[in-house]
mmCIF file of C-alpha atoms in Angstrom:
data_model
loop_
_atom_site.group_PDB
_atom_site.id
_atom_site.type_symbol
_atom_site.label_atom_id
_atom_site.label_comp_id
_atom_site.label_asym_id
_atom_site.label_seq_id
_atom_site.Cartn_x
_atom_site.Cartn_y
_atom_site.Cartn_z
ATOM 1 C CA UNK A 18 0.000 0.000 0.000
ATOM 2 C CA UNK A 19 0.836 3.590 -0.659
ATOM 3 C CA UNK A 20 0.268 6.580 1.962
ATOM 4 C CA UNK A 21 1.344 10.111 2.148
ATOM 5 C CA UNK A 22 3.602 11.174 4.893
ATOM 6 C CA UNK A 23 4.977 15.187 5.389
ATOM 7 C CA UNK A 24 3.363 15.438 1.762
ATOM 8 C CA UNK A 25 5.559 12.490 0.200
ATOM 9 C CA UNK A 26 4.353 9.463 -1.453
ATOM 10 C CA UNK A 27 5.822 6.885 0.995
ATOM 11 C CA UNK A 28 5.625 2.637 0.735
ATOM 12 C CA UNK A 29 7.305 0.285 2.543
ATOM 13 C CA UNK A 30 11.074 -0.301 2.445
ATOM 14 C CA UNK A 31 11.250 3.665 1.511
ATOM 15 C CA UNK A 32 12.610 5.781 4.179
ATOM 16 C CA UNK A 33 10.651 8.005 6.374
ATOM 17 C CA UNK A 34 11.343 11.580 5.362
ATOM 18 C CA UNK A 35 12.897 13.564 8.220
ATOM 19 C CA UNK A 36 11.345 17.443 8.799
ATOM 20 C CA UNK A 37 13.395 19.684 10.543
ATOM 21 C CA UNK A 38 12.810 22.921 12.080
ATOM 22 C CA UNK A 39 13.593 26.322 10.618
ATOM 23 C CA UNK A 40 16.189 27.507 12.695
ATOM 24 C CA UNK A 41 16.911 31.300 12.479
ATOM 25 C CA UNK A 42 20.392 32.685 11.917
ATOM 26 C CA UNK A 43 21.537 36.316 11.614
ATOM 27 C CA UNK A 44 21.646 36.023 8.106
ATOM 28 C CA UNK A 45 17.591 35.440 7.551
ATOM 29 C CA UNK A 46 16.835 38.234 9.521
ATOM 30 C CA UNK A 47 16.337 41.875 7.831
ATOM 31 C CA UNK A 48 16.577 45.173 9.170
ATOM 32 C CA UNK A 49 14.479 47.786 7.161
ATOM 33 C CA UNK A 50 12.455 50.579 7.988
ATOM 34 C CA UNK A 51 9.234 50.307 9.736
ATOM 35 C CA UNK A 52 6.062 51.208 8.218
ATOM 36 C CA UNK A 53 2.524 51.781 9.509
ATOM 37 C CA UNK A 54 1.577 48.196 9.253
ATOM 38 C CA UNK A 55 4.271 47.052 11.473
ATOM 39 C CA UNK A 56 2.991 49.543 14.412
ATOM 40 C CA UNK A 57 0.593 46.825 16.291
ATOM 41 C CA UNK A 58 3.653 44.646 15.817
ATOM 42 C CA UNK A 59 6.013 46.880 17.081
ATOM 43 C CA UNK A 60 3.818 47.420 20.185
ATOM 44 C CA UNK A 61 3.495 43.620 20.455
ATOM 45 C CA UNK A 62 7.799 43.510 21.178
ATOM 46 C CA UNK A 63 7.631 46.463 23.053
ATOM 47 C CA UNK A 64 4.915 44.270 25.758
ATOM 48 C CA UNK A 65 7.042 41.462 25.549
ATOM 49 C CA UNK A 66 10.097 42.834 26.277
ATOM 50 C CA UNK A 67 10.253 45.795 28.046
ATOM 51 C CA UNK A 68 8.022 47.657 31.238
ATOM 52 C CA UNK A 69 8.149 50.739 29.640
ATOM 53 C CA UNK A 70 4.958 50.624 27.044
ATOM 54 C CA UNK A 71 2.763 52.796 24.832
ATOM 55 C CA UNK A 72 -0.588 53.491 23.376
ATOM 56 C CA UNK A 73 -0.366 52.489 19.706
ATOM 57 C CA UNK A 74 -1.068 56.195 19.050
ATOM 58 C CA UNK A 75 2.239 57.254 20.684
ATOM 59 C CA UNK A 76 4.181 54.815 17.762
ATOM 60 C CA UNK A 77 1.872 56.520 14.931
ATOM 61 C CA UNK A 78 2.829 60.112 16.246
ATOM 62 C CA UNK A 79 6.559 59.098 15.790
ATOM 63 C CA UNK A 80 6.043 56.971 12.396
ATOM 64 C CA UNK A 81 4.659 60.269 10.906
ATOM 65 C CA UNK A 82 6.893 62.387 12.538
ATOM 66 C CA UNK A 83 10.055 61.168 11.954
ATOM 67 C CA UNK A 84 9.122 57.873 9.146
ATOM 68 C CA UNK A 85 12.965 58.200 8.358
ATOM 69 C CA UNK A 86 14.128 57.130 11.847
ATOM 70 C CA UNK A 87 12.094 53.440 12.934
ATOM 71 C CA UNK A 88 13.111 50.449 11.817
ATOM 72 C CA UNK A 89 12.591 46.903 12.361
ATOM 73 C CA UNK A 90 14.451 43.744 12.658
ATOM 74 C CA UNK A 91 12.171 40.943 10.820
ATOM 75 C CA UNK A 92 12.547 37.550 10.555
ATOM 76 C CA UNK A 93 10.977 35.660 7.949
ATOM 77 C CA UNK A 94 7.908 38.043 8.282
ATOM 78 C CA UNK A 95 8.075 38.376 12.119
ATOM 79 C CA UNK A 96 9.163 41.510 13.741
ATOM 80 C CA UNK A 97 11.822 40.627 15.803
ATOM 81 C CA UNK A 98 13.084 43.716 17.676
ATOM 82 C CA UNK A 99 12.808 47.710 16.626
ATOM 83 C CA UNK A 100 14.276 51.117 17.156
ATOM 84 C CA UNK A 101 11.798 53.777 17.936
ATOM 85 C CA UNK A 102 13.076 57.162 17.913
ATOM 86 C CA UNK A 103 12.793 61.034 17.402
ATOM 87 C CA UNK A 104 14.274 64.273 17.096
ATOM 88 C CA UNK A 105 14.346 67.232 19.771
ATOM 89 C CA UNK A 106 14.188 69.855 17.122
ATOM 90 C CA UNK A 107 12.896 72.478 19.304
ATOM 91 C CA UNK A 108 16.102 71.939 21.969
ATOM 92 C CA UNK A 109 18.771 74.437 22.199
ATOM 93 C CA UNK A 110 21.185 72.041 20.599
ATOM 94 C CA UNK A 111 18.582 69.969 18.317
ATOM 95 C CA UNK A 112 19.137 66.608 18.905
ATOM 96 C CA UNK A 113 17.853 63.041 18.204
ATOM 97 C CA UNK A 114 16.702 61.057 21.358
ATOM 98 C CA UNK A 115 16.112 56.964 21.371
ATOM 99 C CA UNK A 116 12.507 56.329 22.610
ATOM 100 C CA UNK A 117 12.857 52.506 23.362
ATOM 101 C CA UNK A 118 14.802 50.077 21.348
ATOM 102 C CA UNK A 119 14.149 46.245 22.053
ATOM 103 C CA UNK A 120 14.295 42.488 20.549
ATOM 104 C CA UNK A 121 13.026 39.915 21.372
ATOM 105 C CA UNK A 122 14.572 37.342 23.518
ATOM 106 C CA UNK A 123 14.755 34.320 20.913
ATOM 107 C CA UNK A 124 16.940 36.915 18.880
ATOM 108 C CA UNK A 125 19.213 38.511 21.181
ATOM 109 C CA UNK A 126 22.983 37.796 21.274
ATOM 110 C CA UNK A 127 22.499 38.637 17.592
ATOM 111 C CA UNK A 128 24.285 41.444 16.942
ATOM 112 C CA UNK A 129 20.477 43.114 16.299
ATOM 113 C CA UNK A 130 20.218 45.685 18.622
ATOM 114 C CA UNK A 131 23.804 46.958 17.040
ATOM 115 C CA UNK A 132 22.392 47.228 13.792
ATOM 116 C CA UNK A 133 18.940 48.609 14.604
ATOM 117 C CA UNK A 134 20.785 51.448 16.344
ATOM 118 C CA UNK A 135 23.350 52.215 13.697
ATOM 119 C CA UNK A 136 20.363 51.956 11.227
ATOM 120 C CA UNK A 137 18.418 54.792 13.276
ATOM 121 C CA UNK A 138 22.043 56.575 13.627
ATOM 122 C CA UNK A 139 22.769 56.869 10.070
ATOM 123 C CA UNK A 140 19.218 58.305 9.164
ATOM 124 C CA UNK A 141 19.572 60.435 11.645
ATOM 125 C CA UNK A 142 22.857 62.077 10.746
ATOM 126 C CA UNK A 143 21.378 62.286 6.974
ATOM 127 C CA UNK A 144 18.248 63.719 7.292
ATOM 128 C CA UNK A 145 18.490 65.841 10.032
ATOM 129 C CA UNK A 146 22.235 66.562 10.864
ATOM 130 C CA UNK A 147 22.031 66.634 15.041
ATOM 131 C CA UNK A 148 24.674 67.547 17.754
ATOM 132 C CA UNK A 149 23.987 64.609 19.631
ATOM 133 C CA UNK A 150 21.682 61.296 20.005
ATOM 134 C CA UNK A 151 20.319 61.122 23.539
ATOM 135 C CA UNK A 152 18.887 57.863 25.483
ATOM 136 C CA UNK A 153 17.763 56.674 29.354
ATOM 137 C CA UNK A 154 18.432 53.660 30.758
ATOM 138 C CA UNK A 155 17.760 52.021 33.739
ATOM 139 C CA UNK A 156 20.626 52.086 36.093
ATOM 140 C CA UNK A 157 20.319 48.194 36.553
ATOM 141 C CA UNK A 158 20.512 47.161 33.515
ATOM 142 C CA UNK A 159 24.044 46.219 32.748
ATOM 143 C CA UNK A 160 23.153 44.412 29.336
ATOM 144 C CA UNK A 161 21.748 47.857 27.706
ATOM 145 C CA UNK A 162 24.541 49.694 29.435
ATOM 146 C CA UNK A 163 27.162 47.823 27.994
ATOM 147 C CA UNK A 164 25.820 47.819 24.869
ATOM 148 C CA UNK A 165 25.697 51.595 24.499
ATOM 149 C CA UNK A 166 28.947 52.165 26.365
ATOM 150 C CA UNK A 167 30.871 49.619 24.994
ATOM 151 C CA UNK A 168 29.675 48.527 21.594
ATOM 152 C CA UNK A 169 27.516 52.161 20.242
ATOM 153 C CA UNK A 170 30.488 54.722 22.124
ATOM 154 C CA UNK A 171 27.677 56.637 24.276
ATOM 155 C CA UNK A 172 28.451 58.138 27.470
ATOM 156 C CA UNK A 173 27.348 58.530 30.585
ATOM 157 C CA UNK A 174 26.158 62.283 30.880
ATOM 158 C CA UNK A 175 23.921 62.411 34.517
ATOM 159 C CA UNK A 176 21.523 60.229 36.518
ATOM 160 C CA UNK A 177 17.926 61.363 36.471
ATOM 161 C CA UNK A 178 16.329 59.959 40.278
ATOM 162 C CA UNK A 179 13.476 58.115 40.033
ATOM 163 C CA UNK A 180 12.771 58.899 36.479
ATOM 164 C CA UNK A 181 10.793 55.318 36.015
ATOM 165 C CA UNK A 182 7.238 54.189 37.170
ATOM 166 C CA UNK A 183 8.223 52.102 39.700
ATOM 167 C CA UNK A 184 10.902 54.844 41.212
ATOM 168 C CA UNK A 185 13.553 53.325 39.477
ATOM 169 C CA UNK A 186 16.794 55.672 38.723
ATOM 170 C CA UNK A 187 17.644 56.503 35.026
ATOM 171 C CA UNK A 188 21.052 57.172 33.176
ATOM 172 C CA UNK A 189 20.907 60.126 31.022
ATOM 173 C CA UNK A 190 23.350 58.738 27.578
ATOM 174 C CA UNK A 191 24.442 61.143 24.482
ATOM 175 C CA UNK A 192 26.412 60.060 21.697
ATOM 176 C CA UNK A 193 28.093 63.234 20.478
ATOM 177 C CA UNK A 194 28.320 62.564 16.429
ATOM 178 C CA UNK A 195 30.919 65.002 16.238
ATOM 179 C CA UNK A 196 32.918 62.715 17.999
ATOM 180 C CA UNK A 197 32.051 59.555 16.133
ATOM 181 C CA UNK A 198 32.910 61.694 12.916
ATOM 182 C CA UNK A 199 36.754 62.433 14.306
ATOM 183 C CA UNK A 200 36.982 58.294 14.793
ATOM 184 C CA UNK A 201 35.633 57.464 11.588
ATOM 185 C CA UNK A 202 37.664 60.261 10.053
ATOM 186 C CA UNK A 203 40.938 58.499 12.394
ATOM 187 C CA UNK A 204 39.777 55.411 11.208
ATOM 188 C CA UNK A 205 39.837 56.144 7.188
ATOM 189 C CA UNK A 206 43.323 57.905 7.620
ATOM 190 C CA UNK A 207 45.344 55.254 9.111
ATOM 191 C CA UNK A 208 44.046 52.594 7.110
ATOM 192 C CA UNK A 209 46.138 52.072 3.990
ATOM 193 C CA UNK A 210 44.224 51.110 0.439
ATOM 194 C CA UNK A 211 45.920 48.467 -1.265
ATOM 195 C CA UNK A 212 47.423 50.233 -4.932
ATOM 196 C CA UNK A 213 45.308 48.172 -7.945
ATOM 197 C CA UNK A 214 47.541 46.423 -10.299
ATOM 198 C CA UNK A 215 46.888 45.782 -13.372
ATOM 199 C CA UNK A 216 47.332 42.168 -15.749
ATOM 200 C CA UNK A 217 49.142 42.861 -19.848
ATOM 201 C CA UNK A 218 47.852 39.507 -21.389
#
């Protein structure tokens, strides 16, 4: 007799077809920018990973404020983390400021995070040219911390007391770009391009 098994014609004698899982790797997933229809997913990771959450509204007031500056991590459809940020235009020194950036825990240790901040970074310094790129973080949270100090190059500026919900104490963080210009510029200058040679046949 004949059946179907996983979709395969299968008899006896044949092998059973093995199915494995779709494992995710860094290279399936995408970062792009958001759009409207990701919003309710955005919100979704935001409730799953973080206390700090948001009316939907709040995410379409920064999606058509500042479309250039949200973006998304997806994986094979799913949102998987996101960057959600805005510019201070109105400050004495305007300025860009990082409203909540998160991913979800199947996809940290990913490198993610990195990206969806130097995503946001890069629009930032293109469209709107700002001083600095500002951030809070919760003083006990040595995973965020060490990501922006040691990985993005953001400093420590003040600590803002009790500047969470539940009384929880804040670090104030700014990235000065002009500084992350004079290392890139460092950067290009010591690093030698190899001369092109050329082949006679």
């Amino acid at each position: 007799y004949q059946r179907k098994v996983h979709g395969e014609l299968w008899f006896p004698g044949k092998p059973t077809p093995l199915v494995f899982p779709l494992l995710s790797t860094p290279n399936m997933v995408n970062i792009r920018r958001a759009t409207v229809d990701d919003l309710p997913a955005i919100q979704n990771c935001n409730l799953n990973c973080l206390p700090e959450n948001y009316a939907l509204k709040y995410y379409m007031y920064h999606i058509l404020s500042w479309p250039q500056l949200l973006y998304v991590a997806e994986d094979h459809g799913k949102v998987v983390g996101y960057v959600l940020a805005k510019m201070e235009e109105e400050a004495t020194e305007p300025h860009g400021h990082i409203t909540s950036l998160a991913v979800l825990r199947s996809h940290r240790k990913l490198g993610l995070a990195t990206k969806l901040m130097r995503a946001t970074e890069a629009a930032m310094i293109a469209n709107f040219n700002p001083v600095y790129l500002s951030l809070h973080v919760r003083v006990s949270n040595q995973a965020a911390i060490h990501l922006y100090t040691e990985t993005l190059g953001f400093r420590r500026r003040a600590v803002e007391e009790k500047y969470y919900a539940d009384g929880e104490n804040a670090y104030d963080m700014r990235l000065t770009f002009a500084d992350r210009r004079v290392a890139a510029a460092s950067t290009a200058a010591t690093t030698t391009t190899p001369t092109p040679t050329t082949t006679t046949t």
